[in-house]
Amino acid sequence: MNLSSALRYLDQHTNLEATAGRAEGLSLQRMQRLVSVLGDPQDAYPVIHITGTNGKGSVARMVTELLAATGLSVGTYTSPHLEVITERVARNGEPISDDELGAAIGAVAAVEEVAGVTPSYFEILTAAAFHWFADVAVDVAVVEVGMLGRYDATNVADGIVAVLTNVGRDHTDGQGAWREAIAGEKVGVVKDGATFVCGETSPELRKILSSTPAARTWWRGADFDCDQHVLALGGRSLTLRTPFSTVDDLHVPLHGEHQADNAAIALAAVEAFFDRALDEDLIREGFANVTVPGRFEVVHREPTVIVDAAHNLDGAEASAATLRDEFTLHGTVIMVVGFLGGREPAEMLEALNARDAGFVIACTPDSPRAIPAPEVAAAASQLGIVAESVSSVEDALARALGLAGHDDLILVTGSLYVVGPARTYLRTQADAR
């Protein structure tokens, strides 16, 4: 298949990312059957498996760069994508080519009938990624869970290192013992004999997080941590501690205090993989190369435009804290926001500290799950925020750019379906100029 044919094939299959439908009868049997007829490519290389409510993508990129600094060939599988689907599958940070992804999806399509199953959109992509990693003979794969863990399609892989970044409220109604329920599903990625690198520190979850078949568990706070972090030019300066080493004055070129925790988790995961300390020069090299598109990313100057996929309450609070703590504002903040169903617009706006913005422009993400822009604008108005609604992301960003002066700051945030199109729009405008 070429990529166009592959995308048409994908679109013929259920896409839970787009619909967020409630899946009944969760099981790995369909995915296990699919990879079985492909020859179980996920067993051809060691896997570092990453789950968590927030930070998975950042940790995956950090782990990838640290491993690549050692000279290994590293496959990385993440989801969803910001702009183009090839972002999801990469080797040493370089996305798979259109032709290679088309061929990998074609390989899955060719065995669907033999497998006797009808896989989902995500299962097809996951199987294609595993197949391609085996085909190009990566030395290690860094695999991000799509949702939860236990029944996620990626969980047909047996990670020799399993990572949990944190447990937060996302894709849940927040009723009852939701934290315990989510934690129980996420630790389903921890396999017998693995090293479990646990970034979640809540004492009330310790019993659940301790009940895994891991050979050893490293706890953030006790076994590894970021012991010190201060603002630095273009990022943060950290002191990271693991069971094997301590690294002082480590520069990480990312915005946000939460990235300090992510860095500690990533370094612990890589040292767990090697079962030894990583050379300090390689640590510095790996972190120096880290970029995390769409996560508090400065994409334009005069006015400053920041895109941040703060798609849940924890992410929104982190976004507000990063803006408050790391940016000196001489002008007005204009927010371009758009949310998906399952979020309360007023709660998200409060978490983003939108009351302090000079203006909020609500847009409707291009998703069946989108909350209509007028509904978000109405919630903002009820909070006393000056707001208007604009139908599309592109029109909303154009409106914000038209209003902003050189000293103003535009924060584009909320759903990935807002941040991705915003990045595309700005790049297209720059190319036109």
Short mmCIF file of C-alpha atoms in Angstrom, two decimals:
data_model
loop_
_atom_site.label_atom_id
_atom_site.label_comp_id
_atom_site.label_asym_id
_atom_site.label_seq_id
_atom_site.Cartn_x
_atom_site.Cartn_y
_atom_site.Cartn_z
CA MET A 1 0.00 0.00 0.00
CA ASN A 2 0.99 3.60 -0.46
CA LEU A 3 0.09 5.94 2.39
CA SER A 4 -3.12 7.17 0.77
CA SER A 5 -4.40 3.61 0.39
CA ALA A 6 -3.29 2.79 3.92
CA LEU A 7 -5.19 5.75 5.36
CA ARG A 8 -8.33 4.71 3.47
CA TYR A 9 -7.93 1.22 4.94
CA LEU A 10 -7.47 2.66 8.43
CA ASP A 11 -10.60 4.80 8.07
CA GLN A 12 -12.64 1.66 7.44
CA HIS A 13 -11.94 0.54 11.01
CA THR A 14 -13.27 1.77 14.34
CA ASN A 15 -11.31 4.72 15.66
CA LEU A 16 -11.88 5.08 19.39
CA GLU A 17 -9.53 8.07 19.47
CA ALA A 18 -12.02 10.00 17.36
CA THR A 19 -15.19 8.83 19.10
CA ALA A 20 -14.03 7.99 22.64
CA GLY A 21 -16.81 5.46 22.64
CA ARG A 22 -17.16 3.22 25.66
CA ALA A 23 -15.57 -0.09 24.69
CA GLU A 24 -17.24 -3.19 26.06
CA GLY A 25 -15.66 -6.58 26.58
CA LEU A 26 -12.10 -5.30 26.66
CA SER A 27 -9.57 -7.94 25.67
CA LEU A 28 -6.14 -8.33 24.09
CA GLN A 29 -7.20 -11.44 22.17
CA ARG A 30 -7.78 -9.62 18.89
CA MET A 31 -4.43 -7.84 19.05
CA GLN A 32 -2.64 -11.02 20.13
CA ARG A 33 -4.07 -12.85 17.16
CA LEU A 34 -3.04 -10.07 14.80
CA VAL A 35 0.59 -9.92 15.91
CA SER A 36 0.76 -13.69 16.05
CA VAL A 37 0.14 -14.03 12.32
CA LEU A 38 2.72 -11.28 11.78
CA GLY A 39 5.28 -13.41 13.61
CA ASP A 40 5.09 -11.57 16.95
CA PRO A 41 7.36 -8.69 15.87
CA GLN A 42 7.03 -7.07 19.30
CA ASP A 43 9.26 -9.85 20.68
CA ALA A 44 12.13 -9.06 18.30
CA TYR A 45 13.60 -6.30 20.51
CA PRO A 46 13.46 -5.18 24.15
CA VAL A 47 10.70 -2.71 25.03
CA ILE A 48 10.43 0.17 27.48
CA HIS A 49 6.69 0.55 28.04
CA ILE A 50 5.33 3.90 29.28
CA THR A 51 1.91 4.65 30.75
CA GLY A 52 0.43 7.46 32.86
CA THR A 53 -2.18 10.20 32.72
CA ASN A 54 0.19 13.03 31.80
CA GLY A 55 3.79 13.18 30.68
CA LYS A 56 3.95 9.94 28.67
CA GLY A 57 4.94 11.67 25.44
CA SER A 58 7.58 13.83 27.12
CA VAL A 59 9.10 10.86 28.93
CA ALA A 60 9.08 8.82 25.72
CA ARG A 61 11.02 11.53 23.90
CA MET A 62 13.51 11.90 26.73
CA VAL A 63 14.07 8.15 26.94
CA THR A 64 14.53 8.01 23.17
CA GLU A 65 17.19 10.71 23.17
CA LEU A 66 19.07 9.17 26.10
CA LEU A 67 19.11 5.75 24.43
CA ALA A 68 20.11 7.23 21.06
CA ALA A 69 23.02 9.07 22.74
CA THR A 70 24.48 5.68 23.63
CA GLY A 71 24.53 4.69 19.96
CA LEU A 72 21.51 2.40 19.96
CA SER A 73 18.92 2.33 17.18
CA VAL A 74 15.70 3.34 18.93
CA GLY A 75 12.15 2.86 17.71
CA THR A 76 9.52 5.11 19.30
CA TYR A 77 5.76 4.66 19.15
CA THR A 78 3.55 7.46 20.48
CA SER A 79 -0.03 8.64 20.08
CA PRO A 80 -1.97 10.54 19.04
CA HIS A 81 -0.21 12.68 16.45
CA LEU A 82 -0.26 16.47 16.31
CA GLU A 83 -0.19 17.10 12.58
CA VAL A 84 0.66 14.02 10.49
CA ILE A 85 0.23 10.34 11.25
CA THR A 86 3.87 9.49 10.52
CA GLU A 87 4.82 11.30 13.76
CA ARG A 88 3.60 8.27 15.69
CA VAL A 89 6.30 5.90 14.48
CA ALA A 90 9.93 6.98 14.53
CA ARG A 91 13.51 5.72 14.59
CA ASN A 92 16.05 7.78 16.50
CA GLY A 93 13.57 10.64 16.55
CA GLU A 94 13.01 10.68 12.78
CA PRO A 95 9.43 9.89 11.71
CA ILE A 96 8.79 6.95 9.45
CA SER A 97 8.47 7.89 5.77
CA ASP A 98 5.09 7.92 4.03
CA ASP A 99 6.07 4.93 1.89
CA GLU A 100 7.36 2.93 4.85
CA LEU A 101 4.23 3.55 6.91
CA GLY A 102 2.04 2.66 3.96
CA ALA A 103 3.95 -0.60 3.52
CA ALA A 104 3.81 -1.41 7.24
CA ILE A 105 0.04 -0.86 7.38
CA GLY A 106 -0.24 -2.88 4.17
CA ALA A 107 1.53 -5.77 5.88
CA VAL A 108 -1.14 -5.72 8.60
CA ALA A 109 -3.95 -5.47 6.05
CA ALA A 110 -2.56 -8.49 4.23
CA VAL A 111 -2.99 -10.74 7.28
CA GLU A 112 -6.29 -9.39 8.63
CA GLU A 113 -8.34 -12.10 6.93
CA VAL A 114 -5.90 -14.83 7.95
CA ALA A 115 -6.00 -13.59 11.53
CA GLY A 116 -9.78 -13.85 11.48
CA VAL A 117 -10.25 -10.57 13.34
CA THR A 118 -11.35 -7.03 12.53
CA PRO A 119 -8.85 -4.82 14.33
CA SER A 120 -9.41 -1.23 15.38
CA TYR A 121 -7.61 1.79 13.92
CA PHE A 122 -5.22 1.89 16.88
CA GLU A 123 -4.58 -1.85 16.81
CA ILE A 124 -3.62 -1.65 13.14
CA LEU A 125 -1.21 1.23 13.74
CA THR A 126 0.30 -0.49 16.75
CA ALA A 127 0.83 -3.74 14.87
CA ALA A 128 2.31 -1.78 11.93
CA ALA A 129 4.75 -0.03 14.26
CA PHE A 130 5.85 -3.30 15.85
CA HIS A 131 6.28 -4.83 12.39
CA TRP A 132 8.38 -1.91 11.12
CA PHE A 133 10.58 -1.87 14.21
CA ALA A 134 11.38 -5.54 13.60
CA ASP A 135 11.89 -4.94 9.89
CA VAL A 136 14.46 -2.16 10.42
CA ALA A 137 16.00 -4.06 13.35
CA VAL A 138 15.85 -1.47 16.11
CA ASP A 139 17.89 -2.26 19.21
CA VAL A 140 15.11 -1.16 21.57
CA ALA A 141 11.56 0.19 21.27
CA VAL A 142 10.07 2.93 23.43
CA VAL A 143 6.31 2.34 23.43
CA GLU A 144 3.71 4.76 24.78
CA VAL A 145 0.39 3.35 25.93
CA GLY A 146 -2.65 4.74 24.12
CA MET A 147 -5.08 4.58 27.04
CA LEU A 148 -4.85 3.08 30.54
CA GLY A 149 -2.70 -0.02 30.05
CA ARG A 150 -3.97 -3.50 30.80
CA TYR A 151 -6.08 -3.84 27.64
CA ASP A 152 -4.27 -1.29 25.52
CA ALA A 153 -3.14 -2.69 22.17
CA THR A 154 0.48 -1.96 23.04
CA ASN A 155 0.30 -4.38 25.96
CA VAL A 156 0.99 -7.40 23.77
CA ALA A 157 4.61 -6.31 24.22
CA ASP A 158 6.41 -7.40 27.37
CA GLY A 159 8.38 -4.39 28.52
CA ILE A 160 11.57 -5.20 30.38
CA VAL A 161 11.09 -1.74 31.91
CA ALA A 162 7.57 -0.50 32.67
CA VAL A 163 7.06 3.18 33.50
CA LEU A 164 4.12 4.91 35.21
CA THR A 165 4.40 8.69 35.10
CA ASN A 166 1.40 9.53 37.30
CA VAL A 167 -2.28 8.88 37.93
CA GLY A 168 -4.69 11.73 37.24
CA ARG A 169 -8.28 12.32 36.25
CA ASP A 170 -8.71 11.76 32.54
CA HIS A 171 -11.17 9.61 30.58
CA THR A 172 -13.15 9.02 33.79
CA ASP A 173 -16.29 10.37 35.38
CA GLY A 174 -14.40 11.06 38.59
CA GLN A 175 -16.87 9.06 40.66
CA GLY A 176 -16.02 6.75 43.56
CA ALA A 177 -12.54 5.25 43.89
CA TRP A 178 -11.52 6.43 40.42
CA ARG A 179 -7.85 6.90 41.26
CA GLU A 180 -7.55 3.34 42.50
CA ALA A 181 -9.40 2.02 39.45
CA ILE A 182 -7.14 3.92 37.03
CA ALA A 183 -3.99 2.88 38.87
CA GLY A 184 -5.08 -0.75 38.74
CA GLU A 185 -5.50 -0.59 34.99
CA LYS A 186 -2.26 1.26 34.35
CA VAL A 187 -0.07 -1.18 36.30
CA GLY A 188 -1.40 -3.89 34.01
CA VAL A 189 1.57 -3.08 31.75
CA VAL A 190 4.03 -4.30 34.40
CA LYS A 191 5.10 -7.82 33.43
CA ASP A 192 6.76 -10.63 35.34
CA GLY A 193 10.43 -9.89 35.90
CA ALA A 194 10.31 -6.29 34.70
CA THR A 195 11.70 -3.24 36.45
CA PHE A 196 8.81 -0.96 37.38
CA VAL A 197 9.77 2.73 37.43
CA CYS A 198 6.94 4.41 39.33
CA GLY A 199 6.56 8.17 39.15
CA GLU A 200 3.27 8.26 41.09
CA THR A 201 3.85 9.16 44.74
CA SER A 202 0.35 9.11 46.31
CA PRO A 203 0.46 7.04 49.53
CA GLU A 204 -3.15 5.89 49.06
CA LEU A 205 -2.17 4.14 45.81
CA ARG A 206 0.93 2.43 47.19
CA LYS A 207 -0.81 -0.89 47.88
CA ILE A 208 -2.08 -1.16 44.31
CA LEU A 209 1.19 0.01 42.80
CA SER A 210 3.09 -2.52 44.89
CA SER A 211 1.00 -5.47 43.72
CA THR A 212 2.76 -6.06 40.40
CA PRO A 213 4.85 -9.02 39.22
CA ALA A 214 7.87 -6.74 38.77
CA ALA A 215 11.25 -8.10 39.80
CA ARG A 216 12.00 -4.71 41.35
CA THR A 217 10.21 -1.38 41.75
CA TRP A 218 11.89 2.00 41.81
CA TRP A 219 9.81 4.65 43.58
CA ARG A 220 10.06 8.35 42.79
CA GLY A 221 11.07 10.13 45.97
CA ALA A 222 12.77 7.13 47.58
CA ASP A 223 14.83 5.55 44.79
CA PHE A 224 15.01 8.32 42.20
CA ASP A 225 13.91 11.94 41.93
CA CYS A 226 14.66 15.45 40.82
CA ASP A 227 16.25 16.82 43.99
CA GLN A 228 16.64 20.38 42.75
CA HIS A 229 15.37 22.41 39.84
CA VAL A 230 15.72 26.06 39.01
CA LEU A 231 14.80 28.19 36.05
CA ALA A 232 17.50 28.50 33.41
CA LEU A 233 17.74 30.18 30.03
CA GLY A 234 15.44 28.26 27.69
CA GLY A 235 14.47 25.61 30.24
CA ARG A 236 15.47 24.34 33.67
CA SER A 237 18.63 23.30 35.51
CA LEU A 238 18.14 20.05 37.41
CA THR A 239 19.79 17.72 39.87
CA LEU A 240 18.66 14.18 39.10
CA ARG A 241 19.21 11.19 41.36
CA THR A 242 18.81 7.50 40.49
CA PRO A 243 19.81 4.29 42.30
CA PHE A 244 23.05 4.40 40.28
CA SER A 245 24.04 8.06 39.97
CA THR A 246 23.48 11.75 40.68
CA VAL A 247 23.81 14.41 37.99
CA ASP A 248 24.06 18.08 38.98
CA ASP A 249 23.40 21.22 36.92
CA LEU A 250 21.74 19.29 34.10
CA HIS A 251 20.13 21.58 31.54
CA VAL A 252 16.79 20.41 30.12
CA PRO A 253 15.53 22.73 27.35
CA LEU A 254 11.84 22.44 28.20
CA HIS A 255 9.39 24.73 29.94
CA GLY A 256 7.41 23.66 33.02
CA GLU A 257 8.23 22.46 36.51
CA HIS A 258 6.52 19.15 35.69
CA GLN A 259 9.25 18.40 33.15
CA ALA A 260 11.68 18.01 36.06
CA ASP A 261 9.70 14.99 37.28
CA ASN A 262 9.51 13.66 33.73
CA ALA A 263 13.28 13.97 33.38
CA ALA A 264 13.86 12.04 36.60
CA ILE A 265 11.51 9.29 35.44
CA ALA A 266 13.18 9.10 32.02
CA LEU A 267 16.72 8.84 33.38
CA ALA A 268 15.64 6.17 35.88
CA ALA A 269 13.97 4.19 33.09
CA VAL A 270 17.11 4.23 30.92
CA GLU A 271 19.42 3.29 33.76
CA ALA A 272 17.01 0.50 34.70
CA PHE A 273 17.21 -0.71 31.10
CA PHE A 274 21.03 -0.85 31.18
CA ASP A 275 21.10 -1.85 34.88
CA ARG A 276 23.92 0.61 35.44
CA ALA A 277 24.71 4.30 35.58
CA LEU A 278 24.71 6.12 32.26
CA ASP A 279 27.82 8.12 31.40
CA GLU A 280 27.25 11.71 32.51
CA ASP A 281 28.30 13.18 29.17
CA LEU A 282 25.74 10.99 27.41
CA ILE A 283 23.05 12.12 29.86
CA ARG A 284 23.81 15.75 29.09
CA GLU A 285 23.87 15.07 25.36
CA GLY A 286 20.59 13.18 25.44
CA PHE A 287 18.67 15.81 27.36
CA ALA A 288 20.17 18.64 25.28
CA ASN A 289 18.55 17.08 22.20
CA VAL A 290 15.05 16.75 23.67
CA THR A 291 12.16 18.53 22.01
CA VAL A 292 8.50 17.97 22.80
CA PRO A 293 6.31 19.52 20.09
CA GLY A 294 2.97 20.85 21.29
CA ARG A 295 3.93 20.86 24.97
CA PHE A 296 4.41 24.47 26.04
CA GLU A 297 6.22 25.08 22.79
CA VAL A 298 7.09 28.62 21.67
CA VAL A 299 6.28 28.64 17.96
CA HIS A 300 6.25 32.36 17.09
CA ARG A 301 7.71 35.65 18.27
CA GLU A 302 6.32 39.21 18.22
CA PRO A 303 3.77 38.35 19.30
CA THR A 304 4.84 35.31 21.30
CA VAL A 305 2.68 32.31 20.43
CA ILE A 306 2.80 29.24 22.65
CA VAL A 307 1.02 25.99 21.90
CA ASP A 308 0.32 23.61 24.77
CA ALA A 309 -1.81 20.49 24.59
CA ALA A 310 -3.25 20.89 28.08
CA HIS A 311 -6.13 18.52 27.43
CA ASN A 312 -7.15 17.72 31.02
CA LEU A 313 -7.31 19.49 34.38
CA ASP A 314 -3.83 18.50 35.52
CA GLY A 315 -2.38 19.63 32.21
CA ALA A 316 -4.27 22.92 32.35
CA GLU A 317 -3.01 23.66 35.86
CA ALA A 318 0.56 22.87 34.77
CA SER A 319 0.14 25.18 31.76
CA ALA A 320 -1.06 28.06 33.94
CA ALA A 321 1.80 27.53 36.41
CA THR A 322 4.40 27.48 33.62
CA LEU A 323 3.09 30.70 32.11
CA ARG A 324 3.02 32.38 35.52
CA ASP A 325 6.45 31.22 36.68
CA GLU A 326 8.56 31.28 33.52
CA PHE A 327 7.36 34.19 31.37
CA THR A 328 7.62 37.89 32.08
CA LEU A 329 4.62 39.48 30.40
CA HIS A 330 4.75 43.05 29.14
CA GLY A 331 1.49 42.86 27.23
CA THR A 332 -1.82 41.02 27.30
CA VAL A 333 -2.48 37.29 27.26
CA ILE A 334 -4.91 36.14 24.56
CA MET A 335 -6.07 32.56 24.86
CA VAL A 336 -7.26 30.41 21.97
CA VAL A 337 -8.98 27.40 23.49
CA GLY A 338 -10.93 24.37 22.38
CA PHE A 339 -11.96 21.27 24.30
CA LEU A 340 -13.36 17.81 23.69
CA GLY A 341 -16.30 16.17 25.40
CA GLY A 342 -15.70 14.85 28.88
CA ARG A 343 -14.29 18.20 29.99
CA GLU A 344 -16.23 20.89 31.82
CA PRO A 345 -15.32 24.14 30.01
CA ALA A 346 -15.62 26.24 33.16
CA GLU A 347 -13.32 23.89 35.10
CA MET A 348 -10.75 23.91 32.33
CA LEU A 349 -10.84 27.71 32.03
CA GLU A 350 -10.41 28.08 35.77
CA ALA A 351 -7.47 25.65 35.72
CA LEU A 352 -5.89 27.63 32.89
CA ASN A 353 -6.28 30.81 34.97
CA ALA A 354 -8.20 32.30 32.06
CA ARG A 355 -9.64 35.02 34.30
CA ASP A 356 -6.26 36.76 34.04
CA ALA A 357 -6.30 36.70 30.25
CA GLY A 358 -7.28 39.84 28.42
CA PHE A 359 -9.37 37.91 25.91
CA VAL A 360 -10.44 34.32 25.22
CA ILE A 361 -11.25 33.08 21.73
CA ALA A 362 -13.07 29.75 21.77
CA CYS A 363 -12.90 27.47 18.75
CA THR A 364 -14.38 24.11 17.83
CA PRO A 365 -11.78 21.33 17.40
CA ASP A 366 -12.16 19.17 14.29
CA SER A 367 -13.40 16.10 16.13
CA PRO A 368 -16.74 14.35 16.62
CA ARG A 369 -16.13 14.82 20.35
CA ALA A 370 -15.66 18.59 20.15
CA ILE A 371 -17.45 20.92 22.54
CA PRO A 372 -18.95 23.67 20.33
CA ALA A 373 -17.11 26.98 20.54
CA PRO A 374 -20.22 28.98 21.60
CA GLU A 375 -20.61 26.69 24.63
CA VAL A 376 -17.01 27.35 25.71
CA ALA A 377 -17.36 31.09 25.11
CA ALA A 378 -20.55 31.13 27.19
CA ALA A 379 -18.77 29.38 30.06
CA ALA A 380 -16.00 31.98 29.86
CA SER A 381 -18.50 34.83 29.91
CA GLN A 382 -20.17 33.39 33.01
CA LEU A 383 -16.77 33.53 34.71
CA GLY A 384 -16.48 37.22 33.83
CA ILE A 385 -13.99 36.63 31.02
CA VAL A 386 -14.22 38.65 27.83
CA ALA A 387 -14.70 35.97 25.18
CA GLU A 388 -15.97 35.26 21.70
CA SER A 389 -16.41 32.12 19.63
CA VAL A 390 -14.88 31.44 16.22
CA SER A 391 -15.73 28.28 14.33
CA SER A 392 -12.33 26.89 13.30
CA VAL A 393 -8.90 26.71 14.92
CA GLU A 394 -7.30 28.50 11.99
CA ASP A 395 -9.80 31.38 12.06
CA ALA A 396 -9.47 31.68 15.82
CA LEU A 397 -5.69 31.90 15.62
CA ALA A 398 -5.89 34.41 12.76
CA ARG A 399 -8.24 36.50 14.91
CA ALA A 400 -5.82 36.34 17.85
CA LEU A 401 -2.87 37.34 15.66
CA GLY A 402 -4.90 40.24 14.32
CA LEU A 403 -5.65 41.49 17.83
CA ALA A 404 -2.21 40.97 19.35
CA GLY A 405 0.50 43.57 19.57
CA HIS A 406 4.22 42.73 19.53
CA ASP A 407 4.38 42.51 23.34
CA ASP A 408 1.30 40.33 23.73
CA LEU A 409 1.28 36.57 24.26
CA ILE A 410 -1.09 34.12 22.58
CA LEU A 411 -1.59 30.78 24.33
CA VAL A 412 -3.19 28.14 22.12
CA THR A 413 -4.31 25.32 24.35
CA GLY A 414 -6.78 22.56 25.13
CA SER A 415 -7.23 19.61 22.82
CA LEU A 416 -4.53 18.18 20.57
CA TYR A 417 -7.08 18.85 17.82
CA VAL A 418 -6.49 22.54 18.51
CA VAL A 419 -2.73 22.53 19.01
CA GLY A 420 -1.94 20.43 15.92
CA PRO A 421 -3.87 22.55 13.41
CA ALA A 422 -2.47 25.71 15.03
CA ARG A 423 1.10 24.51 14.43
CA THR A 424 0.23 23.66 10.83
CA TYR A 425 -1.39 27.05 10.27
CA LEU A 426 1.58 28.98 11.62
CA ARG A 427 4.04 26.99 9.54
CA THR A 428 1.92 27.47 6.43
CA GLN A 429 1.74 31.21 7.03
CA ALA A 430 5.50 31.38 7.54
CA ASP A 431 6.11 29.45 4.32
CA ALA A 432 3.77 31.80 2.44
CA ARG A 433 5.72 34.81 3.69
#
